[in-house]
PDB file of C-alpha atoms in Angstrom:
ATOM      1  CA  UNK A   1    -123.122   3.697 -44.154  1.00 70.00           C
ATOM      2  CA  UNK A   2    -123.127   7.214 -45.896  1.00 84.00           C
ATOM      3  CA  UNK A   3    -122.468   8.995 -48.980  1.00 91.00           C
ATOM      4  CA  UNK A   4    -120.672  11.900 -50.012  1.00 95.00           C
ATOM      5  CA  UNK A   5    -122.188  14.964 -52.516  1.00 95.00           C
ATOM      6  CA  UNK A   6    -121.142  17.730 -53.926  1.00 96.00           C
ATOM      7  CA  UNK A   7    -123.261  20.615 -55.387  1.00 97.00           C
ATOM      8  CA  UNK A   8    -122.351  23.490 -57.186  1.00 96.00           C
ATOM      9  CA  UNK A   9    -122.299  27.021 -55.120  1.00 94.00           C
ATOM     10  CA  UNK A  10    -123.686  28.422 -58.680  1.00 94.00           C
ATOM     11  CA  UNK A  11    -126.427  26.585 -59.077  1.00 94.00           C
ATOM     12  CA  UNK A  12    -127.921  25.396 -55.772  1.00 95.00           C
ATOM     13  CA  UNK A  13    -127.961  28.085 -52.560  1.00 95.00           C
ATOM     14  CA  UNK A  14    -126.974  27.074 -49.004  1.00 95.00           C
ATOM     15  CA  UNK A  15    -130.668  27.740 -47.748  1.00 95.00           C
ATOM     16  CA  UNK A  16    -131.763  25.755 -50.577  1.00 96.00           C
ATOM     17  CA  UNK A  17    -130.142  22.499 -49.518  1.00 97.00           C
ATOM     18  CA  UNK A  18    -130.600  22.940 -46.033  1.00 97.00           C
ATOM     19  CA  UNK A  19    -134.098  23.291 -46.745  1.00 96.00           C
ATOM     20  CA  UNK A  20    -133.963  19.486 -49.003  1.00 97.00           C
ATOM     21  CA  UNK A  21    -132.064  17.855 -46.326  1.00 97.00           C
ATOM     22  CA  UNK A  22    -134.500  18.820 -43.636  1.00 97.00           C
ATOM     23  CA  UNK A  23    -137.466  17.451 -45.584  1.00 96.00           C
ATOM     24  CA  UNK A  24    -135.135  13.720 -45.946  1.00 96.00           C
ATOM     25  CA  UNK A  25    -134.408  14.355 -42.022  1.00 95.00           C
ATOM     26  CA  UNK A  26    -136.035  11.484 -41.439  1.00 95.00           C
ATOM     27  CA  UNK A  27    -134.017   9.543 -43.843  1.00 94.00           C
ATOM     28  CA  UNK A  28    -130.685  10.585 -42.937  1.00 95.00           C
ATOM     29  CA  UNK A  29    -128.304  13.213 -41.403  1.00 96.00           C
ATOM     30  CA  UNK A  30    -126.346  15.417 -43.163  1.00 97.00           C
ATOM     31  CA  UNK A  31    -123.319  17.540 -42.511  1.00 97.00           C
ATOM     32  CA  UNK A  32    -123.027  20.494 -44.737  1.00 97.00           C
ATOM     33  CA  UNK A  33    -119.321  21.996 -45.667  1.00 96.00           C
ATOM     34  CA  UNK A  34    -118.305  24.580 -47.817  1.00 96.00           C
ATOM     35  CA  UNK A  35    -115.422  23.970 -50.207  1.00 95.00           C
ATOM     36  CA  UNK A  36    -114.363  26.444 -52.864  1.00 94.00           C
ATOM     37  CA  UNK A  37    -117.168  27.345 -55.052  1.00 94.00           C
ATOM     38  CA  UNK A  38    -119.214  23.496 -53.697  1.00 96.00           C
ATOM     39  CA  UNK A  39    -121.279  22.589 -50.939  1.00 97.00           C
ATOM     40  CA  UNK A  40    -120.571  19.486 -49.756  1.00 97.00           C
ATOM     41  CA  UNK A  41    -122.819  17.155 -48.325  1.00 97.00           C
ATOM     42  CA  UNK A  42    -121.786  14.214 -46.240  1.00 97.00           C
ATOM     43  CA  UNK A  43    -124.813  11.974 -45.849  1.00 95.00           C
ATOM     44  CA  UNK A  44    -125.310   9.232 -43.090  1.00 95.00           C
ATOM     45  CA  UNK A  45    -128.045   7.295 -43.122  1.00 94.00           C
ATOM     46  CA  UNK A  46    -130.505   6.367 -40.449  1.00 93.00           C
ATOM     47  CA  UNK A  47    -130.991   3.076 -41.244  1.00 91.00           C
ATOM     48  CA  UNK A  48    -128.625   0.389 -42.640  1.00 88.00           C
ATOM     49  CA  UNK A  49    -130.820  -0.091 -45.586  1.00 88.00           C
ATOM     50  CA  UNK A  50    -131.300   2.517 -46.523  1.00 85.00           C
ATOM     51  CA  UNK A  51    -129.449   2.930 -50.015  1.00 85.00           C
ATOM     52  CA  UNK A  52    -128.671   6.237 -51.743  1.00 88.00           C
ATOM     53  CA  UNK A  53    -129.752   4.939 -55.259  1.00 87.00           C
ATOM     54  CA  UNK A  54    -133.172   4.512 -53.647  1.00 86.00           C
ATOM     55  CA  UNK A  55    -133.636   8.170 -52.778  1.00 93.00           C
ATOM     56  CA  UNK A  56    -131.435  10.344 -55.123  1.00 94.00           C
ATOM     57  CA  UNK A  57    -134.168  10.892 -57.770  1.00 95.00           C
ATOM     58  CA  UNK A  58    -136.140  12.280 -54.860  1.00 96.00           C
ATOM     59  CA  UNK A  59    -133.878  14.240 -53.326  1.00 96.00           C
ATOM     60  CA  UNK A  60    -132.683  15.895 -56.394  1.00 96.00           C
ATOM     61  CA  UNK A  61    -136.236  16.661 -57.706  1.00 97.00           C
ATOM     62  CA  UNK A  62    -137.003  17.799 -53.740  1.00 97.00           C
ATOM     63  CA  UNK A  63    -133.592  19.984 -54.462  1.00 97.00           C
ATOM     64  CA  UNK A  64    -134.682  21.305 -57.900  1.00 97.00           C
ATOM     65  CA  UNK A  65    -138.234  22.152 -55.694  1.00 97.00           C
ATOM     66  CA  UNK A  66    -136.319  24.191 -53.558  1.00 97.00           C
ATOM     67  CA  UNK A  67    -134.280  26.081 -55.321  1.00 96.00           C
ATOM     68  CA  UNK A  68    -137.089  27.162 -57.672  1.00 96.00           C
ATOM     69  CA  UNK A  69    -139.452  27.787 -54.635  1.00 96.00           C
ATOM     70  CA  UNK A  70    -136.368  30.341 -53.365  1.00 95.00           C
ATOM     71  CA  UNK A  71    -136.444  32.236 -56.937  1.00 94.00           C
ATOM     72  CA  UNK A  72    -139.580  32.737 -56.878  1.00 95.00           C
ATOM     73  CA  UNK A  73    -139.888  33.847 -53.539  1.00 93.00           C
ATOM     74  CA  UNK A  74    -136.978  36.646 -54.400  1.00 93.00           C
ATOM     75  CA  UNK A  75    -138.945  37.358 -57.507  1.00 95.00           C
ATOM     76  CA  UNK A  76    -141.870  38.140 -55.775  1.00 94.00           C
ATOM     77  CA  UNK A  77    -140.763  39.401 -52.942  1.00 89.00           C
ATOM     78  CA  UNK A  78    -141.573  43.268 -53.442  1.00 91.00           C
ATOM     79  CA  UNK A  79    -145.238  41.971 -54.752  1.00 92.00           C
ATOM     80  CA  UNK A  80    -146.074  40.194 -51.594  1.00 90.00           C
ATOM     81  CA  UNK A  81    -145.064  43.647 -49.796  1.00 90.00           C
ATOM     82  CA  UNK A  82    -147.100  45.522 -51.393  1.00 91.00           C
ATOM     83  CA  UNK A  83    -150.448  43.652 -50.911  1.00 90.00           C
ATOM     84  CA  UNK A  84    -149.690  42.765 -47.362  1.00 88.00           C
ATOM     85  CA  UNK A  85    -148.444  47.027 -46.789  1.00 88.00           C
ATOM     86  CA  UNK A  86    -152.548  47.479 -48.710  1.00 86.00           C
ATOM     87  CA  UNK A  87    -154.163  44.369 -46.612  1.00 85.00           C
ATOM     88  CA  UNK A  88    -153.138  45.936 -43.493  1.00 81.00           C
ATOM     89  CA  UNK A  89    -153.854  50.058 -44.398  1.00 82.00           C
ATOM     90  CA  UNK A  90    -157.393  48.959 -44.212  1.00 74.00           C
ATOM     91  CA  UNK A  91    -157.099  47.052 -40.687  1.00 68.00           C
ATOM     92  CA  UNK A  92    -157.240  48.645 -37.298  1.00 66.00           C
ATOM     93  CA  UNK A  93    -153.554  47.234 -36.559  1.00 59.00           C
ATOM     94  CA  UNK A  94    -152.241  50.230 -37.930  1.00 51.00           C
ATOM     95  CA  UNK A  95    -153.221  53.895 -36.939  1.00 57.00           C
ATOM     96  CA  UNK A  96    -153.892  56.554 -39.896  1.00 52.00           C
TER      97      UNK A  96
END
């Protein structure tokens, strides 16, 4: 038994969902697909009972997780550089 979703290309990234249906690996397989300006999703689970109205509040909040967690990492990107470029002028790794 699966399910079929579609998410919108606009408001959810590829490496956003791939990250949320690797963390409910262990609940089911998915097959991504583009189509047009949608991912789609085609969902089978790993067990017989298991029932998508059982997990779709998690996996959309796990979904909303991830796509924030990717913003922020963008946004903060250039920050991150900089400290690490600073943590490391004071190490040995690099020579002066």
């Amino acid at each position: 038994m699966g399910t079929k979703i579609e998410l919108d290309c606009s408001v959810y990234t590829q490496d956003s969902v791939k990250e949320t249906v690797y963390r409910f690996s262990d609940e089911f397989s998915t097959i991504i697909r583009k189509k047009d300006d949608c991912l789609i999703l085609d969902i089978t689970f790993n067990s017989p009972e298991t029932k998508w109205q059982e997990i779709k509040q998690e996996f959309e909040k796990e979904l909303l997780d991830q796509s924030l967690r990717e913003r922020i990492r963008k946004e903060t990107a250039d920050i991150k550089r900089v400290i690490l470029a600073h943590t490391f002028s004071k190490t040995s790794i690099v020579e002066h």
